[in-house]
Coordinates of C-alpha atoms in Angstrom, one line a residue:
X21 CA 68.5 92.6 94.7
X22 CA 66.3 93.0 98.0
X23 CA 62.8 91.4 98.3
X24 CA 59.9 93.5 98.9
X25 CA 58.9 92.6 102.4
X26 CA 55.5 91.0 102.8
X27 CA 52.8 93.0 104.5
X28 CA 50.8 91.9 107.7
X29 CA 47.2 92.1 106.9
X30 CA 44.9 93.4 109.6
X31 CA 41.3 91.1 110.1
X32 CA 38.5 92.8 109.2
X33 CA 36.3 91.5 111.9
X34 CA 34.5 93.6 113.6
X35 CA 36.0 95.1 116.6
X36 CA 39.1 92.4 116.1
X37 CA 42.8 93.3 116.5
X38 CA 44.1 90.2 115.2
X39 CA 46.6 89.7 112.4
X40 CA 44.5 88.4 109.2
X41 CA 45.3 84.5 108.1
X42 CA 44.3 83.9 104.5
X43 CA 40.5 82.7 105.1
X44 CA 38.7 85.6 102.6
X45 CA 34.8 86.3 101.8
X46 CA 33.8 83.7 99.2
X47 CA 31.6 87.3 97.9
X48 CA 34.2 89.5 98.0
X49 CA 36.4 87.6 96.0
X50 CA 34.0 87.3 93.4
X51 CA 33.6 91.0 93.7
X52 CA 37.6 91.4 93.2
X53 CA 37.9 92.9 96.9
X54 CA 39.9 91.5 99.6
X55 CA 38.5 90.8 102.9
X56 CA 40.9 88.7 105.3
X57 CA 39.7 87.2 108.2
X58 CA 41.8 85.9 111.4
X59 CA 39.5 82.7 112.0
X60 CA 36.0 81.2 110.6
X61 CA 34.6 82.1 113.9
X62 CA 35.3 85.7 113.4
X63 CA 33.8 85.8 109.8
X64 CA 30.6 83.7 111.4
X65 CA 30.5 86.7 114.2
X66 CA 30.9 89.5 112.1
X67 CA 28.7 88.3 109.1
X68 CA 25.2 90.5 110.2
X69 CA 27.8 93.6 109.5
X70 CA 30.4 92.5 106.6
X71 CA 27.6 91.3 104.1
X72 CA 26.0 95.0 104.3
X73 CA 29.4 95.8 102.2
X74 CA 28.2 94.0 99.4
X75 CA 25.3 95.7 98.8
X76 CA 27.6 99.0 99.5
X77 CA 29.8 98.3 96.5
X78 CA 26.6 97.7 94.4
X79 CA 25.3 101.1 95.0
X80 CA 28.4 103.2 96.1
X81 CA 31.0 102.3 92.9
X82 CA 27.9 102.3 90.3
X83 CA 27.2 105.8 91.6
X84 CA 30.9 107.1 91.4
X85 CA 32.3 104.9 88.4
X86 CA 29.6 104.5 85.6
X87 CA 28.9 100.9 84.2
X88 CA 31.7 100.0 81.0
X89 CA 28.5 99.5 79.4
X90 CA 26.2 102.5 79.6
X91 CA 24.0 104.2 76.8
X92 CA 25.3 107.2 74.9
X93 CA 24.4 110.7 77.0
X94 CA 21.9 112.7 75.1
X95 CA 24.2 115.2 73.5
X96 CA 21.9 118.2 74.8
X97 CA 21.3 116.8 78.2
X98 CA 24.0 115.0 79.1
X99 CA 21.5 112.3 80.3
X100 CA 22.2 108.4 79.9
X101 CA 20.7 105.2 80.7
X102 CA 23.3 103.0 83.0
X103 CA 21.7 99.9 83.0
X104 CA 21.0 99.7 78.6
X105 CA 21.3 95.9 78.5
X106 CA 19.0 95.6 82.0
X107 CA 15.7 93.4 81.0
X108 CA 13.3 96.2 82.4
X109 CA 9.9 95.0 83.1
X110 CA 8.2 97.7 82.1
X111 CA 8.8 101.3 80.1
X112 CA 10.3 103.3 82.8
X113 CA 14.2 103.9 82.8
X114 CA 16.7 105.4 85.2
X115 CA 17.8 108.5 84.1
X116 CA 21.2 109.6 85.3
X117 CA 23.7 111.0 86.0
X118 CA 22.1 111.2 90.1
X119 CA 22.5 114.9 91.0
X120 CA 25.9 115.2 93.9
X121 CA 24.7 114.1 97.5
X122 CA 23.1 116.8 99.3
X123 CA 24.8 117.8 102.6
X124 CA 23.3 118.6 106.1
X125 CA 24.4 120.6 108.6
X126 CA 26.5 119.9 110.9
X127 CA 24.2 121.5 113.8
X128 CA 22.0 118.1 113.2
X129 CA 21.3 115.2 114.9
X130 CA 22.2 112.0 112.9
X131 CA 21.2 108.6 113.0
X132 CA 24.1 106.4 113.4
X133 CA 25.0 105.0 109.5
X134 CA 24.5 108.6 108.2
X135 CA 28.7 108.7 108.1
X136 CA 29.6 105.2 106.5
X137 CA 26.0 104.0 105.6
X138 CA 25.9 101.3 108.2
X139 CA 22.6 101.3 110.4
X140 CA 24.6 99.1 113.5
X141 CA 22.4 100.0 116.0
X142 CA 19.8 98.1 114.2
X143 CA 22.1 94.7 113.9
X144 CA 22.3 94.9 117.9
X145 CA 18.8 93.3 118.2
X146 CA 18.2 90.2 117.2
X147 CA 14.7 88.1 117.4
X148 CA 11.6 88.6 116.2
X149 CA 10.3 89.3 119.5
X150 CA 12.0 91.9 120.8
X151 CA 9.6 94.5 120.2
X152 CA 10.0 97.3 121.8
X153 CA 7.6 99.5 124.2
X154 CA 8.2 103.1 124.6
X155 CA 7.9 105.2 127.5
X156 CA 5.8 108.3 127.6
X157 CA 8.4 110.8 126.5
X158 CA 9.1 107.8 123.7
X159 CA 5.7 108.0 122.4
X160 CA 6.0 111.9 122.6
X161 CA 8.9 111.7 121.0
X162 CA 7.5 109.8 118.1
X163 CA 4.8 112.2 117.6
X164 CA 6.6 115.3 117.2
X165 CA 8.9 113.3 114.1
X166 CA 5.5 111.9 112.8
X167 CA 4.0 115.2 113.0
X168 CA 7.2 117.1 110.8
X169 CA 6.9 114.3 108.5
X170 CA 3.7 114.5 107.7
X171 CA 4.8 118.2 106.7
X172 CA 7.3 117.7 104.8
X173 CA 5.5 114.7 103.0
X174 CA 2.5 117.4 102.4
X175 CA 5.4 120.0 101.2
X176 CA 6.4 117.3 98.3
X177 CA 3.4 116.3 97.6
X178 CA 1.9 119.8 96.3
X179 CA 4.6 120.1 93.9
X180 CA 4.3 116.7 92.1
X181 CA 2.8 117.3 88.7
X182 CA 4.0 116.8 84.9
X183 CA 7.1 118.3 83.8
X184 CA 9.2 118.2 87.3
X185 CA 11.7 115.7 88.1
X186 CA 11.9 113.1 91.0
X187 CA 15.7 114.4 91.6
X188 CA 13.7 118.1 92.2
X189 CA 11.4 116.6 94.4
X190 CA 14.6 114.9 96.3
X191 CA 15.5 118.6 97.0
X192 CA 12.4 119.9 98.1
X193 CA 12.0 117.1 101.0
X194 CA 15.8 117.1 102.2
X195 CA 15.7 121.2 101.9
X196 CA 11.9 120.8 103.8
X197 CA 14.0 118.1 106.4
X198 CA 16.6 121.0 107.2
X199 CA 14.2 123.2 107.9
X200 CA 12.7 121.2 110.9
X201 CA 16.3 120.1 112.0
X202 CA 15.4 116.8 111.2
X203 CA 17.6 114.2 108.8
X204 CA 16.4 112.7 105.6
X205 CA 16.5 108.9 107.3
X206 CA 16.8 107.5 103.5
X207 CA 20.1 109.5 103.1
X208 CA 22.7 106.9 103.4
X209 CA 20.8 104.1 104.9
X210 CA 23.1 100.9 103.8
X211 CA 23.9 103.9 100.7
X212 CA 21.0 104.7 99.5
X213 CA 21.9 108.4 97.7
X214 CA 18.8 110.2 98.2
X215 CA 16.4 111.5 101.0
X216 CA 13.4 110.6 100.1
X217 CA 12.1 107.4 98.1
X218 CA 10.5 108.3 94.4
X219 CA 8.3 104.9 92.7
X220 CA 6.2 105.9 89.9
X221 CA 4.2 103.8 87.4
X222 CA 5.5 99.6 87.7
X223 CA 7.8 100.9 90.7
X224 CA 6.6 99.2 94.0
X225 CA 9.1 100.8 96.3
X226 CA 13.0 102.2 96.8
X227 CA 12.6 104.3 93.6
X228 CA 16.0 106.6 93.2
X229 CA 15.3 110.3 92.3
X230 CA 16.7 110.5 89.0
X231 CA 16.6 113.2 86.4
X232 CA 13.5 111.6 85.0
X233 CA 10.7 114.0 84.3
X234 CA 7.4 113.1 85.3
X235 CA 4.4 112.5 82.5
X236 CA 0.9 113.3 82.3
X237 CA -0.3 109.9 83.5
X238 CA 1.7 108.5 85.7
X239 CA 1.3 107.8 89.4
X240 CA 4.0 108.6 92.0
X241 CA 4.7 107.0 95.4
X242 CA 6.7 109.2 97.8
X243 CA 8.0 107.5 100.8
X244 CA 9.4 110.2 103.4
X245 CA 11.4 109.1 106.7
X246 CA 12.9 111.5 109.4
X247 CA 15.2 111.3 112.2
X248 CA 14.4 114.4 114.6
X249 CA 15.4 114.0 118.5
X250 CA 16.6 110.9 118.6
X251 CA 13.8 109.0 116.6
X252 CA 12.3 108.3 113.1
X253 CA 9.1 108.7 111.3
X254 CA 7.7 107.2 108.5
X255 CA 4.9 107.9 105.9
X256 CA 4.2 107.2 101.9
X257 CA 1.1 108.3 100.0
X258 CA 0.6 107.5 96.3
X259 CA -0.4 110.8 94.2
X260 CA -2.0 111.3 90.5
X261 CA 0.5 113.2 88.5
X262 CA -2.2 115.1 86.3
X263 CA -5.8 114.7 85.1
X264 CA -5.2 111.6 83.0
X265 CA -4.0 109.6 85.4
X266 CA -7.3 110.5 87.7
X267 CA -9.3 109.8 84.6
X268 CA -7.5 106.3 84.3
X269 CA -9.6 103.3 85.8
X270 CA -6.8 100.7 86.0
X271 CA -4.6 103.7 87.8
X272 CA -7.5 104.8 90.0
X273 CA -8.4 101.2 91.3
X274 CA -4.7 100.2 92.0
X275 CA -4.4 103.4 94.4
X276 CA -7.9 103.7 96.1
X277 CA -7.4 99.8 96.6
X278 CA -4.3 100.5 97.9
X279 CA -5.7 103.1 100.4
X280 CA -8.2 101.0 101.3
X281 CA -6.0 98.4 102.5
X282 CA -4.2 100.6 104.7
X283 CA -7.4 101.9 106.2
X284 CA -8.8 98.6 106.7
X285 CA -5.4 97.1 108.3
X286 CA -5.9 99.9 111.0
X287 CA -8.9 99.5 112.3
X288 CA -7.8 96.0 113.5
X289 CA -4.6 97.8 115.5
X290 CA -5.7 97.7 119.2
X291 CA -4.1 95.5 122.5
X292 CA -3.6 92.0 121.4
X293 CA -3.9 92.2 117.9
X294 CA -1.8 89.3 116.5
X295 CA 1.0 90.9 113.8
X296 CA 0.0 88.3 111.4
X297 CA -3.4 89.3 111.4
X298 CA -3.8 92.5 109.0
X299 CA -2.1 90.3 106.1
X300 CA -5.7 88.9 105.7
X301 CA -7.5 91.7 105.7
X302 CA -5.4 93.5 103.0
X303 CA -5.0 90.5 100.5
X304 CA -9.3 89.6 100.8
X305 CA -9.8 93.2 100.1
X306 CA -6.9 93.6 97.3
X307 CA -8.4 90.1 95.8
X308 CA -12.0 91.6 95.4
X309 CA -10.8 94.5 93.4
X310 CA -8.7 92.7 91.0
X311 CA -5.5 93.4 92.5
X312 CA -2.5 91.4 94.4
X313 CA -0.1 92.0 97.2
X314 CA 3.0 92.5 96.9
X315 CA 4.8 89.8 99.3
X316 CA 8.7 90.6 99.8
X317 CA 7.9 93.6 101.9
X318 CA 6.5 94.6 104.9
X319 CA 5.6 96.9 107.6
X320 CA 8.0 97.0 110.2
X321 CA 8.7 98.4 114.1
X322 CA 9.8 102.3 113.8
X323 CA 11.3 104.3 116.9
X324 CA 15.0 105.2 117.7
X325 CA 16.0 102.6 114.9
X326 CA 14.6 103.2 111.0
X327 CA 14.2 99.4 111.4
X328 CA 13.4 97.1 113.5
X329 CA 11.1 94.4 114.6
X330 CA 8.1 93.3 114.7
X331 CA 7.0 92.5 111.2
X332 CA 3.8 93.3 109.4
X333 CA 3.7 91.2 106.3
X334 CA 0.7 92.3 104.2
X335 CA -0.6 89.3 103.1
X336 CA -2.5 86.6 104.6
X337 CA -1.5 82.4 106.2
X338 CA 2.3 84.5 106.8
X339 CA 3.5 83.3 109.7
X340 CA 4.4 86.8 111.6
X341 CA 5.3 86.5 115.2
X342 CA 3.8 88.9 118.1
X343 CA 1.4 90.9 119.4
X344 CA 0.8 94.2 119.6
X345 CA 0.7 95.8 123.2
X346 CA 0.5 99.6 124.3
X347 CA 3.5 102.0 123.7
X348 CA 4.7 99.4 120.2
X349 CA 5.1 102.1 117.6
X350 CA 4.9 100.4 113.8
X351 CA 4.4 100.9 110.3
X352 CA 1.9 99.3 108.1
X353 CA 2.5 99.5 103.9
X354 CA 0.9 97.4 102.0
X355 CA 2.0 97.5 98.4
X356 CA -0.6 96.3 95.9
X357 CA -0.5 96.1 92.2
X358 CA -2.8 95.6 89.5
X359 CA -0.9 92.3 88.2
X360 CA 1.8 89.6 89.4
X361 CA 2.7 89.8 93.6
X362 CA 6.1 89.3 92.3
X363 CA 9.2 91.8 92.1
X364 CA 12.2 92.4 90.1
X365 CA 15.1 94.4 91.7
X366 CA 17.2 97.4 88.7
X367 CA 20.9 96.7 89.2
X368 CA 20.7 99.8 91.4
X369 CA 20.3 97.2 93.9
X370 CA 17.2 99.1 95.1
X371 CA 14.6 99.9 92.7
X372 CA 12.2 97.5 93.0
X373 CA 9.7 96.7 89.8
X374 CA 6.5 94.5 88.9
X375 CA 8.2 91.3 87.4
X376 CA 5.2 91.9 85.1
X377 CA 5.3 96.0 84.6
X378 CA 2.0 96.6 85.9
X379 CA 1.2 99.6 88.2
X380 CA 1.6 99.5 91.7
X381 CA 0.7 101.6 94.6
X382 CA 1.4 102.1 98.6
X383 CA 0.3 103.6 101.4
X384 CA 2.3 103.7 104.7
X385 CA 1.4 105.5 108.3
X386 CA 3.4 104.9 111.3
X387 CA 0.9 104.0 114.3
X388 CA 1.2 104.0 118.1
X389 CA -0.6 101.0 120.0
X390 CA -3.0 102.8 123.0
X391 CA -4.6 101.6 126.1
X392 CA -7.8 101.1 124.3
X393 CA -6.7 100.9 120.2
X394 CA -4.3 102.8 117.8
X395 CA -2.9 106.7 116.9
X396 CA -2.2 107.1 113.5
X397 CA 1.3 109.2 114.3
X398 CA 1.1 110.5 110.7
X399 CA -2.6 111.1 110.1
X400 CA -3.6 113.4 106.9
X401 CA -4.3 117.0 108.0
X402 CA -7.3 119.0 106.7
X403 CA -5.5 120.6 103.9
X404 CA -3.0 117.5 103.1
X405 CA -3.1 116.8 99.2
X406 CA -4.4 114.2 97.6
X407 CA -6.7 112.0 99.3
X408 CA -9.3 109.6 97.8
X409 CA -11.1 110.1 94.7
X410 CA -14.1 107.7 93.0
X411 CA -13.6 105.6 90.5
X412 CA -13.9 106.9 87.1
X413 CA -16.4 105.0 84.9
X414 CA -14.4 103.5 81.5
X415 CA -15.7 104.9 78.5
X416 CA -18.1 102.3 76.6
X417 CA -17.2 100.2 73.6
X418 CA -17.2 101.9 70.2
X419 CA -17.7 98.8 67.5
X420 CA -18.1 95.1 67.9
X421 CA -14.7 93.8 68.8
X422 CA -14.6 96.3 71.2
X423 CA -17.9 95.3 72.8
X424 CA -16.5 91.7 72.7
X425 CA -13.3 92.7 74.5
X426 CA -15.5 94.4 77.2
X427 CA -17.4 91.4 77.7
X428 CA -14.4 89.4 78.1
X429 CA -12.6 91.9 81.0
X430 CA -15.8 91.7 82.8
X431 CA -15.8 87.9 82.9
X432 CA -12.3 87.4 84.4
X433 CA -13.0 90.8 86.7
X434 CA -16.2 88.9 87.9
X435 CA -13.7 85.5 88.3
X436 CA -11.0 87.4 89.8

């Protein structure tokens, strides 16, 4: 009887020809996928590009091949739960299944991972200091995406109320995106399914639209990114989803805080501002309202690439490198929340949540260093929605224990 003949594997290093020895991904395996590698050297080299495929499998194979252990779909929705066992932090849930992908035309420019999810332009620069400065028809570049953004961020934003879904919001920014001939940046960045970024409630940021339907109550962060000509612009707002949630102190102060921050941050953006600077000013204002700051993300430089240096951590003694100098184009978005600074990532590998399930709100503009101080690229327009509100006064204590309760909140507030 003949043997099979044994196969030649084929390294997967990037850009290598060689034949594969049997060194493997010490990840992959435990993932049950094979990755060969011709030398250690190789696997060191190719490392910034081959760990991004982790994360793929995460997000790519739960999206096609449900969990072996989901909930039971609702028999009259068809809706389930794919993370049941999950300890959530909070009382949101994912509600799936995702709608399909949504397409773009052809006709469109793309950014570079918008076919296999793999942003490689952005691995080609390394150090923190390589920030770059754009040209004049850079920076006019820049405004004309910051400018359609801001539309189609406006455009989303005056359909959030109760009763919608995020996954319908989803289709309302990446049909608004087509429209302007711009792509949804989200859309396949390292997989993520969706083109625009949906984090109500205890979500800090990443949110996947879902077939959740939004309550009387909640608060909703949408984070909108696109790629037009060649570059990308970024924006979030925070919005009320109905009159309770404007009549909700604890709601109101987490989002005007959060606003506040970003305002604040920006008036310090001008010529030699050190990146580790607005950090400060957001966590001494987010501390004298009660709040924290959310410390795992950051602001970050914006142009041809979705992502790219410098950092702009939003808290303070960070230790961000740089300074800002005419033509940088950034982001600033500090997250703040009403409890714990700490996070807790869904098994979506991008949802990230309070560790604590408190609320949590963001504000992001994209900004353009001048001669003499800072353009806010994606500035509100006159008829934007939303926008700032005053605090609602809580309504006073209705028998003793209550009254004793009150006194108690106002002692740690006046701590705090």
């Amino acid at each position: 009887m003949a043997t099979a003949a044994v196969a030649k594997k084929q390294c997967v290093g990037v850009d290598c020809q060689n034949e594969a020895g049997s060194l493997q991904c010490p990840t992959c395996l435990k993932l049950g996928k094979e990755s060969f590698f011709c030398s250690q050297d190789c696997f060191k080299r190719s490392w910034a590009e081959h760990k991004l495929v982790h994360k793929t499998n995460g997000n790519l194979f739960r999206n096609i091949f449900p969990p072996g252990v989901i909930s039971k779909p609702d028999p009259a929705s068809g809706h389930y739960n794919p993370f049941p066992t999950f300890p959530f932090t909070g009382s949101l849930r994912p509600v799936y299944p995702l709608s399909q992908k949504r397409t773009v035309p052809e006709s469109i420019q793309r950014p570079d991972y918008a076919k296999d999810g793999i942003p490689r332009s952005e691995q080609k620069f390394t150090g923190r200091q390589n920030i770059a400065v754009l040209d004049k028809k850079g920076q006019e570049g820049m405004r004309k995406v910051c400018r359609l953004a801001r539309e189609v961020l406006d455009i989303a934003a005056r359909e959030v109320k109760p009763g919608i879904t995020t996954d319908y919001l989803d289709e309302v920014v990446h049909k608004a995106c087509i429209e302007r001939d711009s792509y949804p940046s989200p859309l396949n960045y390292v997989h993520f399914p969706k083109s625009v970024c949906t984090s109500p409630n205890e979500i800090i940021c990443h949110g996947i639209p879902d077939q959740r339907v939004l309550l009387e109550g909640d608060i909703l962060n949408l984070d909108v990114t696109l790629y037009h000509a060649g570059f990308h612009g970024d924006l979030n707002e925070t919005y009320y989803v109905g009159a309770k949630a404007r009549a909700d102190p604890d709601s109101v102060r987490v989002v005007e805080t959060a606003r506040e921050c970003l305002d604040l941050s920006i008036c310090l953006v001008k010529p030699g501002m050190l990146f580790r600077d607005p950090g400060s000013v957001i966590e001494k204002h987010a501390k004298s309202k009660g709040c924290s700051v959310i410390k795992t993300y950051c602001g970050h430089g914006i142009n041809q690439l979705f992502h790219c240096p410098p950092n702009v951590p939003h808290y303070a003694k960070n230790k961000a490198v740089g300074i800002a100098k005419p033509g940088m184009c950034f982001t600033i978005e500090p997250m703040i929340s009403l409890g714990s600074h700490k996070d807790k990532t869904w098994p979506d590998d991008w949802t990230s949540a309070t560790q604590d399930g408190s609320r949590t709100a963001q504000f992001e503009h994209t900004l353009l260093v001048t001669e003499d101080g800072v353009e806010v690229l994606t500035a509100r327009l006159a008829d934007s929605p939303g926008g700032s509100i005053v605090l609602p006064i809580a309504s006073p204590p209705t028998n003793g224990a209550d009254l004793a309760a009150g006194a108690r909140a106002e002692v740690v507030e006046t701590v705090a």
